[in-house]
Amino acid sequence: MLQSDFVGLTGHVKFNPDKSLIGPAYDIINIIGTGVRQTVSKPRGWVFPNNGKQLRIGVPIRVSYREFVSQVPGTNTSKGFCIDVFTAAVSLLPYAVPYQFIPYGNGHENPSYTELVNLITTGYFDAVVGDIAIVTNRTKVLDFTLPYAASGLVVVVPFKKLSTGAWAFLRPFSAPLWGWFGFWEHRTNDEFRGPPKKQLITILWFSLSTLFFAHKETTVSTLGRLVLILWLFVVLIINSSYTASLTSILTVQKLYSPINGIESLKKGDEPIGYQVGSFAEHYLTEEIGISKSRLRALGSPEEYAMALQRDPEKGGVVAVVDELPYIELFLSSQCKFRIAGQPFTKSGWGFAFPRDSPLAVDLSTAILSLSENGDLQRIHDKWLTKSACSSDNTEIESDRLELKSFWGLYLLFAIACFAALLIYFVQIVRKYRKTVSGESISDVQGSSHSRRLRTLLSLMDEKHDQSRGDSKRRKLDRSLSAYDEENDLRRDSNRRQSHISLERGTNVSN
Ligand code: SER
């Protein structure tokens, strides 16, 4: 064999002394125009064997979130983030892969991704490229490359701004706490005397007035003071907490939604939106156990926004469940919605191949290289750079306090004033009637208007209850002092008498 020297089908066959073929095994030439140019770059090796045919790669025809995959109009080619990742990965393979993209979908709504990938198992497609979530059901029958994008299901809800309404001043404390303030028992006060009704009023008055450090009652006993000082410290803390929460309610934009994750969504019975064609529908019904009747298919980010804002009774939804990459895009343009809670599944997007496909393994290595050399990030930034949600200026608005923030408080005050005034006038009129009817008819008849007015004014001027109370107290004081004086006198006379008897005794003894 070493003596062979002939030209055959593969070229010149002749061996040199080290038993290698003379001349290269192959020679690649480019024919550009009329000239011949020898290629200098190293060939990539064998072509991926597919019986000489191109790989049929299925690509979804997306109608929403077309940044990920979309068809170039009028052609069979596709573009988008997923397509760029695929072509970049394929270019890193040590062999050529001839392929053609075959669009799948009706162009009116996103196709069912599960149906799409199932076409690999039937042999219709050799692979599927796109935003395909790697989920258990699919991995049972297919092989996926390593994920080239992180994903996971999230709950999106409309957030309402907690308005700094008229009753905002009540909000820092919960209703039961307000109730407690009313009944906080106090033993501190030395001035708690009198009938039970009065005691109760004083207790309430004292408890509440200490909240504002406005109490005027004095404590005399050491124990009383000890309790009071501790109570005042508690009051200080309550006061600071109240101020802090009221400040944050009035000045910081508070976003509120009753749904805080998949768990609270599961408990309710309101409708939930999901993306047409996504695995989310199957996941929500089969894995989470949400009834199918609660699910509404939504086709586009615009439909998401409309459904989330509409009343659930009138075709709206309380939340949308979809994968994070779509929701990130959605939220970059929609500012009225937020993700509630954390992603409740962790998954990724990969390219789907038939079971045991060597291409899936080699493309995984290529995807790793893309990720490590930063190309994956560059492709991501090229297609999916999100502008921060900026159309929302409610935060700036909420910094300003308005009259309406407090009208509830003003209203309460006005009602209290009015009621007090009304009661006062009713009392005065009653007293006036009593005074007038007490006088003789002839007196009344003869009395002039000015006299009546004077009576009324004198009634109004009189510090009736107070003076009566005062006089009572004075009387009590007087009787008490009289009692004391009497006691003193008695004590004095006793002392004097005993002194006298003592003196007498001494005299007698003397
Ligand atoms: N990424 C989804 C899926 O694979 C489609 O929205 O089902």
Coordinates of C-alpha atoms and ligand atoms in Angstrom, one line a residue:
M1 CA 0.0 0.0 0.0
L2 CA 2.9 2.3 0.8
Q3 CA 3.9 2.1 -2.9
S4 CA 0.5 3.4 -4.1
D5 CA 0.7 6.4 -6.4
F6 CA -2.5 7.1 -8.3
V7 CA -5.2 9.7 -8.7
G8 CA -8.6 8.4 -7.5
L9 CA -12.0 9.8 -6.6
T10 CA -10.7 11.6 -3.5
G11 CA -7.6 13.0 -5.2
H12 CA -3.9 12.0 -5.3
V13 CA -3.2 8.9 -3.3
K14 CA 0.5 8.7 -2.3
F15 CA 2.3 8.2 1.0
N16 CA 5.4 9.8 2.3
P17 CA 8.1 8.1 4.4
D18 CA 6.3 8.8 7.7
K19 CA 3.3 7.0 6.2
S20 CA 1.1 10.1 5.9
L21 CA -0.8 11.1 2.7
I22 CA 1.1 13.5 0.6
G23 CA -0.8 16.7 0.3
P24 CA -3.9 17.8 2.3
A25 CA -6.8 15.5 2.6
Y26 CA -9.0 18.2 1.2
D27 CA -8.7 21.5 -0.5
I28 CA -11.3 24.2 -0.2
I29 CA -11.5 26.8 -2.8
N30 CA -13.7 29.8 -3.1
I31 CA -14.6 31.0 -6.5
I32 CA -15.3 34.7 -6.3
G33 CA -16.0 36.2 -9.7
T34 CA -13.4 34.8 -12.0
G35 CA -10.5 34.2 -9.6
V36 CA -9.7 31.3 -7.3
R37 CA -8.8 31.9 -3.6
Q38 CA -7.6 29.2 -1.3
T39 CA -9.4 29.3 2.2
V40 CA -7.2 29.9 5.2
S41 CA -9.6 29.3 8.1
K42 CA -9.8 25.8 9.6
P43 CA -12.8 23.8 8.5
R44 CA -15.3 23.1 11.3
G45 CA -15.6 19.4 10.6
W46 CA -18.4 17.3 9.5
V47 CA -21.9 18.6 8.7
F48 CA -24.5 17.5 11.2
P49 CA -25.9 14.3 9.7
N50 CA -29.6 14.5 8.8
N51 CA -29.7 12.4 5.7
G52 CA -28.5 15.3 3.8
K53 CA -31.6 17.3 4.6
Q54 CA -32.0 20.6 6.5
L55 CA -33.2 20.4 10.1
R56 CA -36.8 21.5 10.4
I57 CA -36.9 23.8 13.3
G58 CA -40.3 24.9 14.5
V59 CA -40.6 28.5 15.7
P60 CA -43.8 29.9 17.3
I61 CA -45.5 32.8 15.6
R62 CA -46.0 35.1 18.5
V63 CA -48.5 38.0 18.5
S64 CA -47.5 39.4 21.8
Y65 CA -44.1 40.0 23.4
R66 CA -42.6 39.8 19.9
E67 CA -39.3 40.9 21.3
F68 CA -38.7 37.2 22.1
V69 CA -39.6 35.7 18.7
S70 CA -41.4 37.2 15.7
Q71 CA -41.6 36.5 12.1
V72 CA -40.0 38.8 9.6
P73 CA -43.0 39.9 7.5
G74 CA -43.3 38.3 4.1
T75 CA -40.6 35.7 4.8
N76 CA -40.2 32.4 6.6
T77 CA -37.4 33.8 8.7
S78 CA -37.7 34.8 12.3
K79 CA -36.0 37.3 14.6
G80 CA -35.9 38.2 18.2
F81 CA -34.0 37.4 21.4
C82 CA -34.5 33.7 21.3
I83 CA -33.5 33.5 17.6
D84 CA -30.3 35.5 18.2
V85 CA -29.3 33.2 21.1
F86 CA -29.9 30.1 18.9
T87 CA -27.9 31.4 15.9
A88 CA -25.1 32.5 18.2
A89 CA -25.0 29.1 19.9
V90 CA -25.1 27.3 16.6
S91 CA -22.2 29.3 15.3
L92 CA -20.1 28.0 18.2
L93 CA -20.7 24.3 17.3
P94 CA -17.7 22.5 15.9
Y95 CA -19.7 21.5 12.8
A96 CA -22.2 23.1 10.5
V97 CA -26.0 22.6 11.1
P98 CA -28.1 23.3 8.0
Y99 CA -31.6 24.2 9.2
Q100 CA -34.7 26.0 8.2
F101 CA -37.2 27.7 10.5
I102 CA -40.8 26.7 10.1
P103 CA -43.2 29.1 11.7
Y104 CA -46.0 27.6 13.7
G105 CA -49.2 29.4 14.7
N106 CA -52.2 31.1 13.2
G107 CA -50.8 34.7 13.5
H108 CA -53.9 35.8 15.5
E109 CA -53.0 34.5 18.9
N110 CA -49.9 32.8 20.4
P111 CA -49.9 29.1 19.6
S112 CA -50.1 26.5 22.2
Y113 CA -46.5 25.8 23.2
T114 CA -47.2 22.4 24.4
E115 CA -48.7 21.4 21.1
L116 CA -45.8 23.0 19.3
V117 CA -43.2 21.0 21.2
N118 CA -45.2 17.8 20.9
L119 CA -44.7 18.1 17.1
I120 CA -41.1 17.0 17.8
T121 CA -42.3 13.7 19.2
T122 CA -44.4 13.1 16.1
G123 CA -41.4 13.8 13.9
Y124 CA -42.9 16.8 12.3
F125 CA -40.1 19.1 13.7
D126 CA -36.5 18.2 14.4
A127 CA -36.3 20.9 17.0
V128 CA -38.2 23.8 18.4
V129 CA -36.6 27.2 19.0
G130 CA -38.2 30.0 21.0
D131 CA -39.3 31.0 24.4
I132 CA -40.0 27.4 25.5
A133 CA -40.3 26.9 29.2
I134 CA -38.5 23.8 30.5
V135 CA -41.3 22.1 32.4
T136 CA -41.6 18.5 33.7
N137 CA -44.3 17.5 31.3
R138 CA -42.2 18.5 28.4
T139 CA -38.9 17.0 29.7
K140 CA -40.6 13.6 29.9
V141 CA -40.7 13.3 26.2
L142 CA -38.1 15.8 24.9
D143 CA -34.6 16.8 25.6
F144 CA -33.9 20.5 26.3
T145 CA -30.7 22.5 26.1
L146 CA -29.5 24.2 29.3
P147 CA -31.7 27.2 30.0
Y148 CA -30.5 30.4 28.2
A149 CA -32.9 32.6 30.2
A150 CA -34.2 32.4 33.7
S151 CA -37.9 32.2 34.2
G152 CA -40.6 31.4 36.7
L153 CA -44.3 32.1 37.3
V154 CA -45.3 35.3 39.1
V155 CA -48.5 36.9 40.1
V156 CA -49.3 40.4 38.8
V157 CA -51.9 42.5 40.5
P158 CA -53.2 46.0 40.2
F159 CA -52.1 48.1 43.2
K160 CA -54.3 50.7 44.5
K161 CA -52.9 53.8 46.2
L162 CA -54.0 54.0 49.8
S163 CA -55.4 57.5 49.7
T164 CA -54.7 59.8 52.5
G165 CA -58.4 60.1 53.0
A166 CA -60.4 62.0 55.6
W167 CA -60.0 59.3 58.2
A168 CA -56.3 58.8 57.7
F169 CA -55.7 60.0 61.2
L170 CA -57.4 56.9 62.6
R171 CA -55.4 54.5 60.5
P172 CA -52.1 54.5 62.5
F173 CA -53.9 52.4 65.1
S174 CA -56.2 49.5 64.5
A175 CA -59.8 49.6 65.6
P176 CA -59.3 47.3 68.7
L177 CA -56.4 49.5 69.8
W178 CA -58.6 52.6 69.7
G179 CA -61.1 50.7 71.8
W180 CA -58.5 49.9 74.3
F181 CA -57.6 53.6 74.7
G182 CA -61.2 54.2 75.7
F183 CA -61.0 51.7 78.5
W184 CA -57.5 51.8 79.7
E185 CA -57.8 51.5 83.4
H186 CA -55.8 53.8 85.6
R187 CA -55.1 53.6 89.2
T188 CA -52.7 56.4 89.2
N189 CA -55.0 59.2 89.9
D190 CA -55.3 60.4 93.4
E191 CA -58.1 62.7 92.4
F192 CA -60.4 59.7 91.6
R193 CA -63.1 60.4 94.0
G194 CA -66.8 60.8 93.9
P195 CA -69.6 58.7 92.4
P196 CA -68.7 55.8 90.0
K197 CA -70.0 57.8 87.0
K198 CA -67.6 60.6 87.8
Q199 CA -64.8 58.2 88.4
L200 CA -65.3 56.6 85.0
I201 CA -65.3 59.9 83.3
T202 CA -62.1 60.9 85.1
I203 CA -60.5 57.6 84.2
L204 CA -61.3 58.1 80.5
W205 CA -60.4 61.7 80.6
F206 CA -57.1 61.1 82.3
S207 CA -56.1 58.2 80.0
L208 CA -56.8 60.1 76.9
S209 CA -55.4 63.5 78.1
T210 CA -52.1 61.9 79.0
L211 CA -51.8 60.8 75.4
F212 CA -51.3 64.5 74.7
F213 CA -49.5 65.1 78.0
A214 CA -52.4 67.4 78.7
H215 CA -53.5 65.9 82.0
K216 CA -53.8 68.3 84.9
E217 CA -54.5 65.9 87.7
T218 CA -51.7 65.6 90.1
T219 CA -50.5 62.5 91.8
V220 CA -49.2 62.6 95.3
S221 CA -48.5 59.0 96.4
T222 CA -45.1 57.5 95.4
L223 CA -46.8 54.4 94.0
G224 CA -49.1 56.6 92.0
R225 CA -46.2 58.6 90.6
L226 CA -44.3 55.4 89.8
V227 CA -47.2 54.0 87.8
L228 CA -47.8 57.4 86.2
I229 CA -44.2 57.8 85.0
L230 CA -44.3 54.4 83.5
W231 CA -47.6 55.2 81.9
L232 CA -46.2 58.4 80.5
F233 CA -43.4 56.4 79.0
V234 CA -45.8 54.1 77.3
V235 CA -47.7 57.2 76.1
L236 CA -44.4 58.6 74.7
I237 CA -44.0 55.4 72.7
I238 CA -47.6 55.3 71.5
N239 CA -47.3 59.0 70.6
S240 CA -44.1 58.4 68.6
S241 CA -45.6 55.4 66.8
Y242 CA -48.7 57.3 66.0
T243 CA -46.8 60.2 64.6
A244 CA -44.5 57.9 62.6
S245 CA -47.3 55.9 61.1
L246 CA -49.4 59.0 60.4
T247 CA -46.5 60.7 58.7
S248 CA -45.9 57.7 56.5
I249 CA -49.5 57.4 55.6
L250 CA -49.8 61.0 54.7
T251 CA -46.5 61.4 52.8
V252 CA -45.4 58.1 51.4
Q253 CA -47.3 56.5 48.6
K254 CA -48.8 53.3 49.9
L255 CA -49.5 50.6 47.5
Y256 CA -52.1 48.1 48.4
S257 CA -53.5 44.9 47.1
P258 CA -55.4 42.2 49.0
I259 CA -53.5 39.6 47.0
N260 CA -50.0 39.0 48.2
G261 CA -49.0 35.9 46.3
I262 CA -50.2 32.6 44.8
E263 CA -51.5 31.4 48.2
S264 CA -54.0 34.2 48.6
L265 CA -54.9 33.8 45.0
K266 CA -55.6 30.1 45.5
K267 CA -57.9 30.8 48.4
G268 CA -60.2 33.2 46.6
D269 CA -62.7 32.5 43.8
E270 CA -62.1 35.5 41.6
P271 CA -61.0 35.1 37.9
I272 CA -57.3 34.9 37.1
G273 CA -55.7 35.7 33.8
Y274 CA -52.9 33.8 32.0
Q275 CA -51.2 34.1 28.7
V276 CA -52.8 32.3 25.7
G277 CA -50.8 29.2 24.8
S278 CA -48.7 29.2 27.9
F279 CA -48.0 26.2 30.2
A280 CA -49.3 28.4 33.0
E281 CA -52.9 27.3 32.4
H282 CA -52.0 23.6 32.9
Y283 CA -49.8 24.4 35.9
L284 CA -52.5 26.5 37.7
T285 CA -55.1 23.8 37.3
E286 CA -53.1 20.6 37.7
E287 CA -50.4 21.7 40.2
I288 CA -51.9 24.5 42.2
G289 CA -55.5 23.1 42.0
I290 CA -57.2 26.2 40.8
S291 CA -60.5 25.5 39.1
K292 CA -60.5 25.9 35.3
S293 CA -63.6 28.1 35.4
R294 CA -61.6 30.8 37.2
L295 CA -59.0 31.1 34.4
R296 CA -59.2 33.7 31.6
A297 CA -56.9 33.5 28.6
L298 CA -55.4 36.9 27.8
G299 CA -53.6 37.5 24.5
S300 CA -51.5 40.6 24.9
P301 CA -50.1 43.0 27.5
E302 CA -52.9 45.4 26.5
E303 CA -55.4 42.8 27.4
Y304 CA -53.6 42.2 30.7
A305 CA -53.9 45.8 31.6
M306 CA -57.5 46.1 30.6
A307 CA -58.5 42.9 32.5
L308 CA -56.6 43.9 35.6
Q309 CA -58.3 47.3 35.7
R310 CA -61.8 46.0 35.0
D311 CA -64.2 44.8 37.7
P312 CA -63.9 41.0 38.1
E313 CA -67.7 40.8 37.9
K314 CA -67.6 42.4 34.4
G315 CA -65.0 40.3 32.8
G316 CA -61.9 41.6 34.6
V317 CA -59.4 39.5 36.6
V318 CA -57.9 40.1 40.0
A319 CA -54.5 38.9 39.0
V320 CA -52.5 37.6 36.0
V321 CA -50.1 34.7 36.3
D322 CA -47.4 34.6 33.8
E323 CA -43.6 34.1 33.4
L324 CA -41.2 36.6 34.7
P325 CA -39.6 37.6 31.4
Y326 CA -42.9 38.7 29.9
I327 CA -44.0 40.4 33.1
E328 CA -40.8 42.4 33.3
L329 CA -41.5 43.7 29.8
F330 CA -45.2 44.3 30.7
L331 CA -44.3 46.2 33.9
S332 CA -41.7 48.4 32.1
S333 CA -44.6 50.1 30.3
Q334 CA -47.4 49.7 32.8
C335 CA -47.0 51.4 36.1
K336 CA -50.3 50.6 37.8
F337 CA -49.4 47.0 38.4
R338 CA -46.9 45.2 40.6
I339 CA -45.6 41.6 41.2
A340 CA -47.2 40.3 44.3
G341 CA -44.9 38.1 46.3
Q342 CA -42.0 36.1 44.9
P343 CA -41.9 33.9 41.7
F344 CA -43.5 30.7 42.9
T345 CA -41.8 28.4 40.3
K346 CA -38.2 28.5 39.2
S347 CA -37.6 27.5 35.6
G348 CA -35.8 28.6 32.4
W349 CA -36.2 28.7 28.7
G350 CA -34.4 26.3 26.5
F351 CA -34.4 24.8 23.0
A352 CA -36.3 21.5 22.6
F353 CA -34.9 18.5 20.7
P354 CA -35.9 14.9 20.4
R355 CA -34.9 12.5 23.1
D356 CA -31.1 11.7 23.2
S357 CA -30.3 14.3 20.5
P358 CA -26.6 15.0 20.4
L359 CA -27.4 18.5 19.3
A360 CA -29.1 19.3 22.6
V361 CA -25.9 18.4 24.4
D362 CA -23.6 20.4 22.1
L363 CA -25.9 23.4 22.1
S364 CA -25.9 23.3 25.9
T365 CA -22.1 23.6 25.9
A366 CA -22.5 26.5 23.4
I367 CA -25.1 28.3 25.5
L368 CA -22.7 28.0 28.5
S369 CA -19.9 29.6 26.5
L370 CA -22.3 32.4 25.4
S371 CA -23.2 32.9 29.0
E372 CA -19.6 32.9 30.2
N373 CA -18.3 35.2 27.5
G374 CA -21.0 37.8 28.0
D375 CA -22.6 37.4 24.6
L376 CA -25.9 36.2 26.1
Q377 CA -26.2 39.3 28.2
R378 CA -25.4 41.5 25.1
I379 CA -28.1 39.7 23.1
H380 CA -30.5 40.2 26.1
D381 CA -29.7 43.9 26.3
K382 CA -30.1 44.4 22.5
W383 CA -33.7 43.1 22.6
L384 CA -35.0 43.5 26.1
T385 CA -33.7 46.7 27.5
K386 CA -36.4 47.9 29.7
S387 CA -37.1 51.5 30.5
A388 CA -38.0 52.0 34.1
C389 CA -41.7 52.7 34.6
S390 CA -41.8 56.5 34.7
S391 CA -45.3 57.6 33.8
D392 CA -46.3 57.4 37.4
N393 CA -46.0 60.7 39.3
T394 CA -48.5 59.9 42.0
E395 CA -45.5 59.7 44.4
I396 CA -44.8 63.3 43.9
E397 CA -48.4 64.2 44.4
S398 CA -48.8 62.4 47.6
D399 CA -46.0 64.4 49.2
R400 CA -48.4 67.3 49.5
L401 CA -50.8 67.3 52.3
E402 CA -54.2 68.7 51.5
L403 CA -57.2 69.9 53.5
K404 CA -59.0 66.7 52.4
S405 CA -56.5 64.7 54.4
F406 CA -58.0 66.0 57.6
W407 CA -61.6 66.8 56.9
G408 CA -62.7 63.9 58.9
L409 CA -61.0 65.3 62.0
Y410 CA -62.5 68.8 61.3
L411 CA -65.9 67.2 60.9
L412 CA -65.7 65.4 64.2
F413 CA -64.6 68.6 65.9
A414 CA -67.4 70.6 64.2
I415 CA -70.0 67.9 65.3
A416 CA -68.7 68.0 68.8
C417 CA -68.9 71.8 69.0
F418 CA -72.3 71.9 67.5
A419 CA -73.7 69.2 69.8
A420 CA -72.2 70.9 72.9
L421 CA -73.7 74.3 71.8
L422 CA -77.1 72.6 71.2
I423 CA -77.2 70.9 74.6
Y424 CA -76.1 74.2 76.2
F425 CA -79.0 76.1 74.6
V426 CA -81.5 73.5 75.4
Q427 CA -80.4 73.6 79.1
I428 CA -80.5 77.4 79.1
V429 CA -84.0 77.5 77.5
R430 CA -85.3 75.0 80.0
K431 CA -83.9 77.0 82.9
Y432 CA -85.3 80.2 81.5
R433 CA -88.8 78.6 81.2
K434 CA -88.5 77.4 84.8
T435 CA -87.5 80.8 86.1
V436 CA -90.2 82.6 84.1
S437 CA -93.0 80.2 85.2
G438 CA -91.8 80.5 88.8
E439 CA -92.5 84.2 88.7
S440 CA -96.2 85.3 89.2
I441 CA -98.3 85.8 86.1
S442 CA -98.8 89.5 86.8
D443 CA -95.0 89.8 87.1
V444 CA -94.6 88.2 83.7
Q445 CA -97.2 90.2 82.2
G446 CA -95.7 93.4 83.5
S447 CA -92.2 92.4 82.7
S448 CA -90.6 94.2 79.7
H449 CA -88.5 92.6 77.0
S450 CA -85.4 94.0 78.5
R451 CA -86.2 92.3 81.8
R452 CA -86.6 88.9 80.1
L453 CA -83.4 89.5 78.2
R454 CA -81.7 90.3 81.5
T455 CA -83.0 87.1 83.1
L456 CA -81.8 85.1 80.1
L457 CA -78.4 86.8 80.2
S458 CA -78.0 86.3 83.9
L459 CA -78.9 82.7 83.4
M460 CA -76.3 82.4 80.7
D461 CA -73.8 84.3 82.8
E462 CA -74.3 82.2 85.9
K463 CA -71.7 79.4 86.4
H464 CA -74.5 77.3 87.6
D465 CA -73.2 73.8 88.0
Q466 CA -69.7 74.9 88.7
S467 CA -70.8 77.4 91.4
R468 CA -73.1 74.8 92.9
G469 CA -70.3 72.3 92.9
D470 CA -68.0 74.9 94.3
S471 CA -70.4 76.0 97.0
K472 CA -70.9 72.4 97.8
R473 CA -67.2 71.9 98.0
R474 CA -66.8 75.1 100.0
K475 CA -69.5 73.9 102.3
L476 CA -67.8 70.6 102.6
D477 CA -64.5 72.3 103.2
R478 CA -66.0 74.5 105.7
S479 CA -67.7 71.7 107.6
L480 CA -64.5 69.7 107.4
S481 CA -62.5 72.6 108.8
A482 CA -65.2 73.1 111.4
Y483 CA -64.9 69.5 112.3
D484 CA -61.1 69.8 112.4
E485 CA -61.4 72.9 114.5
E486 CA -63.8 71.2 116.8
N487 CA -61.5 68.3 117.1
D488 CA -58.5 70.5 117.7
L489 CA -60.5 72.4 120.4
R490 CA -61.6 69.1 122.0
R491 CA -58.0 67.8 121.8
D492 CA -56.7 71.1 123.4
S493 CA -59.3 71.0 126.2
N494 CA -58.5 67.3 126.8
R495 CA -54.8 68.1 126.9
R496 CA -55.4 71.0 129.2
Q497 CA -57.6 69.0 131.5
S498 CA -55.1 66.1 131.7
H499 CA -52.4 68.7 132.3
I500 CA -54.5 70.2 135.1
S501 CA -55.1 66.8 136.6
L502 CA -51.5 66.0 136.2
E503 CA -50.6 69.3 138.0
R504 CA -53.1 68.5 140.6
G505 CA -51.6 65.0 141.0
T506 CA -48.2 66.5 141.5
N507 CA -49.6 69.0 143.9
V508 CA -51.3 66.3 145.8
S509 CA -48.2 64.2 145.8
N510 CA -46.2 67.3 146.8
Ligands
SER1 N1 -43.1 30.4 27.6 C1 -44.4 29.8 27.5 C2 -44.4 28.3 27.4 O1 -43.4 27.8 27.1 C3 -45.3 30.4 26.5 O2 -45.8 31.6 26.8 O3 -45.4 27.7 27.6

